[in-house]
Amino acid sequence: MSMNYVFGFSLFLLLLVALNIYFFYTLIPMGKKSVDFKNVPSIKLDQSPSVFKDIYDYLNYLPSQYKSRNSKFFTLQKTLLTSFSPSDNIQDDWPDLSQVGTGSSLYPHKNSVAGQMLHAMKTAPIVLVDNAPKGTQLKLLLLLEGKQKLYFKPKRYERDHIIHGSIVAGFDRHNSEVFAYYLAMTLNFTWIPPSVIRKIHVDREIVPVATIGLKRTMIRNGNGGRCIYGKCFYCKINETVCPDNKGEIEGAAILYLDKPFQFQVFKSPWHRNYRDSKLMEWQRDNDFCKKVMGTLSTKRILDLVDISIFDFLIQNGDRHRYEMYKDRILLLDNGKGLGNPAVDELDILAPLYQCCIIRLTTWKYLELLSGSSLTETIKLMSAFQGAKLVTEDHFKAVERRLLKVYATVQYCIGRHGSAKVFKA
């Protein structure tokens, strides 16, 4: 073997070692573990925006504080539970709602008022039932004794049913409306109408007080039960809602926002394309927020960032428009959440990772909810009404997504620094 060959081979080995050392210190940050691939989402990262890869890198190296309980939340949790626990002498009477939309929340909820209100929504006698023709899917309008009105979105799927396909596939999920209410209240996003699971007996509670219009949209099934197909944009006579073997229909009872609530409706800059597979501009351009900042105020963008976090946690990708009341965005129409607990569509967070701003108050509140405190609180609050909202897989999914929200904010801090990310 010639000396030139030995020298060349030795030089090759030296270069190989040097390259290994370089990539080790360049790709693996000092003092951190290697990437935990079990945290990688169920998407093909090589086909997704590069920002997704950066966010998942931050996810793998999240500080431990975001996976542990924050003791500072215990006091807030106790206050929330007091708000939702029925009082000892609970009655069917409605609480005083004269201050609706005038304070720091859409409806009063403190000092057991929320618990009293949900109890009344669940149990108050129904004096009139009609179709609620607005919207794309079947809803009923209930008039209760006491003149309160409820929207009623009937159950279409069992709790463990998984919706496959696009983020907007399938019927609305009634339990998503109710889960969204508890989630919003836990996040301190209090501009949302109350919602509760209610069961209604068709023959005893609907038929005797149904309008002629509603009765015209009812047919009998093979078992003799009265089924409803309703009146809406997508309502079809072959897509009915039928009573169970007890003669009941389960659904989400949502407090109806009656006059004087006059909303302003706006199209979301981050709305999706429902007609074909063509991507919207925000899905193609990660600098899309620069254009939005030229048309919307910082306050409005911060509102949309808050909503994107809320929608991401339940995977509601159907926020194509939003409603404003007294310069606040209302969290209405939350039925497209909870489709598939195994999927996290990260692009719902586009307002956050493209604008890279968030209210400091929102961020501090999110930090308090680490270590399963978020879903634990929802379980405790909803237990007062005795209804199981979702499967355990959905609770785990919400906690997993909360970690991704933390990682997205960390990604923004890494790019721009805390001073530019957090807004008063």
Coordinates of C-alpha atoms in Angstrom, one line a residue, residues 151-401:
Y151 CA -81.1 27.3 20.1
F152 CA -81.1 23.5 20.2
K153 CA -78.5 21.7 18.1
P154 CA -79.4 18.0 18.0
K155 CA -76.9 15.2 18.5
R156 CA -75.7 13.7 15.2
Y157 CA -72.8 11.5 16.4
E158 CA -71.8 9.4 19.4
R159 CA -69.1 10.9 21.6
D160 CA -66.5 8.4 20.2
H161 CA -67.3 8.9 16.5
I162 CA -64.3 10.1 14.5
I163 CA -64.8 12.6 11.6
H164 CA -62.4 11.8 8.8
G165 CA -61.6 14.0 5.9
S166 CA -61.2 17.8 5.8
I167 CA -61.3 20.0 8.9
V168 CA -64.8 21.1 8.0
A169 CA -66.2 17.7 7.2
G170 CA -69.4 16.3 8.7
F171 CA -72.4 17.7 10.7
D172 CA -71.9 20.0 13.6
R173 CA -71.1 18.2 16.8
H174 CA -73.5 19.2 19.6
N175 CA -71.0 18.4 22.4
S176 CA -68.5 20.7 20.7
E177 CA -70.8 23.6 21.4
V178 CA -71.0 22.7 25.1
F179 CA -67.3 21.8 25.5
A180 CA -66.4 25.1 23.8
Y181 CA -68.4 27.0 26.4
Y182 CA -66.5 25.4 29.3
L183 CA -63.2 25.8 27.5
A184 CA -63.8 29.5 26.8
M185 CA -64.8 30.2 30.4
T186 CA -61.6 28.4 31.7
L187 CA -59.5 30.4 29.2
N188 CA -61.1 33.6 30.5
F189 CA -62.6 34.2 27.0
T190 CA -66.0 35.1 28.5
W191 CA -67.8 36.5 25.5
I192 CA -69.6 33.3 24.6
P193 CA -73.3 32.3 25.1
P194 CA -73.9 29.6 27.7
S195 CA -74.5 26.1 26.5
V196 CA -75.5 22.8 28.1
I197 CA -76.5 19.3 27.2
R198 CA -80.2 18.8 27.3
K199 CA -82.5 15.8 26.4
I200 CA -86.0 16.5 25.1
H201 CA -88.8 13.9 24.8
V202 CA -90.2 14.3 21.3
D203 CA -93.8 13.2 22.0
R204 CA -94.2 14.9 25.4
E205 CA -92.1 18.1 25.0
I206 CA -91.9 18.9 21.3
V207 CA -95.1 17.7 19.5
P208 CA -97.6 19.3 21.8
V209 CA -96.0 22.7 21.5
A210 CA -94.5 22.5 18.0
T211 CA -95.4 25.1 15.3
I212 CA -97.2 24.0 12.1
G213 CA -94.0 24.8 10.3
L214 CA -92.0 22.4 12.5
K215 CA -94.6 19.6 12.2
R216 CA -94.3 19.8 8.4
T217 CA -90.6 18.9 8.7
M218 CA -91.3 15.8 10.8
I219 CA -91.7 12.3 9.5
R220 CA -92.1 8.9 11.2
N221 CA -89.3 6.3 10.9
G222 CA -89.7 2.5 10.6
N223 CA -90.1 2.2 14.4
G224 CA -93.0 4.7 14.5
G225 CA -90.9 7.5 16.1
R226 CA -91.2 11.1 15.0
C227 CA -88.0 12.3 13.3
I228 CA -87.1 15.9 12.3
Y229 CA -85.3 17.0 9.2
G230 CA -85.9 20.7 9.8
K231 CA -85.5 23.8 7.7
C232 CA -82.0 25.0 6.8
F233 CA -79.6 25.5 3.9
Y234 CA -78.4 21.8 3.9
C235 CA -81.5 20.2 5.5
K236 CA -82.7 17.1 3.6
I237 CA -85.6 14.8 4.2
N238 CA -83.4 11.8 4.2
E239 CA -81.0 13.2 6.9
T240 CA -83.3 13.3 9.9
V241 CA -82.7 13.4 13.7
C242 CA -84.7 10.6 15.5
P243 CA -85.4 9.9 19.1
D244 CA -83.6 7.2 21.0
N245 CA -85.2 4.2 22.6
K246 CA -86.5 6.4 25.4
G247 CA -88.2 8.7 22.9
E248 CA -85.6 11.5 23.6
I249 CA -83.4 13.7 21.4
E250 CA -80.2 14.9 23.0
G251 CA -78.6 18.2 21.9
A252 CA -76.8 21.3 22.9
A253 CA -79.1 24.0 24.3
I254 CA -77.5 27.4 23.6
L255 CA -78.8 30.6 25.1
Y256 CA -80.3 32.6 22.2
L257 CA -78.9 36.2 21.9
D258 CA -82.2 38.1 21.3
K259 CA -82.6 41.8 20.7
P260 CA -81.0 44.3 21.4
F261 CA -78.0 42.2 20.2
Q262 CA -77.2 43.7 16.8
F263 CA -74.0 42.0 15.6
Q264 CA -71.6 43.3 13.0
V265 CA -70.3 40.4 10.9
F266 CA -66.9 40.3 9.2
K267 CA -65.1 37.8 7.1
S268 CA -62.0 36.4 8.7
P269 CA -58.8 37.2 6.8
W270 CA -57.8 33.5 7.6
H271 CA -61.0 32.0 6.1
R272 CA -60.7 28.7 4.1
N273 CA -61.7 27.9 0.6
Y274 CA -64.8 25.7 0.6
R275 CA -65.3 25.4 -3.1
D276 CA -62.2 23.6 -4.3
S277 CA -58.7 22.5 -3.2
K278 CA -57.1 25.8 -4.1
L279 CA -55.1 27.2 -1.2
M280 CA -55.9 30.7 0.1
E281 CA -53.2 33.4 0.2
W282 CA -52.6 33.0 3.9
Q283 CA -51.9 29.3 3.3
R284 CA -49.3 30.1 0.7
D285 CA -47.6 33.1 2.3
N286 CA -46.2 33.0 5.8
D287 CA -45.8 36.8 5.6
F288 CA -49.6 37.2 5.0
C289 CA -50.0 39.1 8.4
K290 CA -48.2 42.1 7.0
K291 CA -51.1 42.7 4.7
V292 CA -53.6 42.1 7.5
M293 CA -51.8 44.7 9.6
G294 CA -52.4 47.2 6.9
T295 CA -56.2 46.8 7.1
L296 CA -57.0 45.8 10.7
S297 CA -56.1 47.4 14.1
T298 CA -53.7 45.7 16.4
K299 CA -56.5 45.1 18.9
R300 CA -58.6 43.3 16.3
I301 CA -55.6 41.1 15.3
L302 CA -55.0 40.3 18.9
D303 CA -58.7 39.3 19.2
L304 CA -58.2 37.0 16.2
V305 CA -55.1 35.5 17.7
D306 CA -57.0 34.7 20.9
I307 CA -59.7 33.0 18.8
S308 CA -57.2 31.0 16.8
I309 CA -55.9 29.6 20.0
F310 CA -59.4 28.7 21.2
D311 CA -60.3 27.1 17.8
F312 CA -57.0 25.2 17.7
L313 CA -57.6 23.6 21.0
I314 CA -60.9 22.1 19.8
Q315 CA -59.9 21.9 16.1
N316 CA -62.6 24.2 14.8
G317 CA -61.4 25.1 11.3
D318 CA -64.7 26.7 10.3
R319 CA -64.3 30.2 11.6
H320 CA -64.8 31.8 8.2
R321 CA -66.5 34.8 9.7
Y322 CA -66.7 36.4 13.1
E323 CA -69.4 38.5 14.9
M324 CA -68.7 41.7 16.8
Y325 CA -70.7 43.2 19.6
K326 CA -69.5 46.4 21.4
D327 CA -66.1 46.0 19.8
R328 CA -65.7 42.5 21.1
I329 CA -65.6 39.3 19.1
L330 CA -68.3 36.8 20.2
L331 CA -67.5 33.1 20.2
L332 CA -70.5 31.8 18.3
D333 CA -70.9 28.7 16.2
N334 CA -68.5 26.2 17.7
G335 CA -70.0 23.0 16.4
K336 CA -67.2 22.0 14.0
G337 CA -64.8 21.1 16.8
L338 CA -63.9 17.7 18.2
G339 CA -63.8 15.9 14.9
N340 CA -60.7 13.8 15.3
P341 CA -58.7 13.6 18.5
A342 CA -55.7 12.2 16.6
V343 CA -55.3 15.2 14.3
D344 CA -53.8 18.6 15.0
E345 CA -54.3 21.0 12.1
L346 CA -51.6 23.5 13.0
D347 CA -52.6 26.1 10.4
I348 CA -55.6 27.1 12.6
L349 CA -52.9 28.9 14.6
A350 CA -51.9 30.9 11.5
P351 CA -52.9 34.3 13.1
L352 CA -50.5 33.5 15.9
Y353 CA -47.5 32.2 14.1
Q354 CA -47.8 34.6 11.1
C355 CA -48.4 37.8 13.2
C356 CA -46.3 36.6 16.2
I357 CA -48.1 38.8 18.6
I358 CA -50.3 37.9 21.6
R359 CA -51.8 39.7 24.5
L360 CA -49.6 39.5 27.6
T361 CA -52.7 38.8 29.7
T362 CA -53.7 35.9 27.4
W363 CA -50.2 34.4 27.6
K364 CA -50.0 34.7 31.4
Y365 CA -53.4 33.0 31.7
L366 CA -52.3 30.2 29.3
E367 CA -49.2 29.6 31.5
L368 CA -51.4 29.0 34.5
L369 CA -53.3 26.2 32.7
S370 CA -50.3 23.9 32.3
G371 CA -50.0 20.3 33.5
S372 CA -53.6 19.2 32.7
S373 CA -55.2 22.0 34.8
L374 CA -57.2 23.1 31.7
T375 CA -59.0 19.8 31.1
E376 CA -59.3 19.0 34.7
T377 CA -61.2 22.2 35.3
I378 CA -63.5 21.5 32.3
K379 CA -64.3 18.1 33.7
L380 CA -65.1 19.5 37.2
M381 CA -67.3 22.3 35.9
S382 CA -69.3 20.1 33.5
A383 CA -69.8 17.4 36.2
F384 CA -72.2 19.7 38.0
Q385 CA -74.7 19.2 35.1
G386 CA -74.0 15.5 35.0
A387 CA -73.2 15.2 31.3
K388 CA -70.1 13.5 29.8
L389 CA -68.9 15.9 27.2
V390 CA -66.1 14.0 25.3
T391 CA -64.0 10.9 25.4
E392 CA -60.7 10.8 27.2
D393 CA -58.9 10.9 23.9
H394 CA -60.3 14.4 23.3
F395 CA -59.2 15.6 26.7
K396 CA -55.7 14.3 26.0
A397 CA -55.8 16.0 22.5
V398 CA -56.6 19.4 24.1
E399 CA -53.6 19.1 26.5
R400 CA -51.3 18.1 23.6
R401 CA -52.5 21.0 21.6

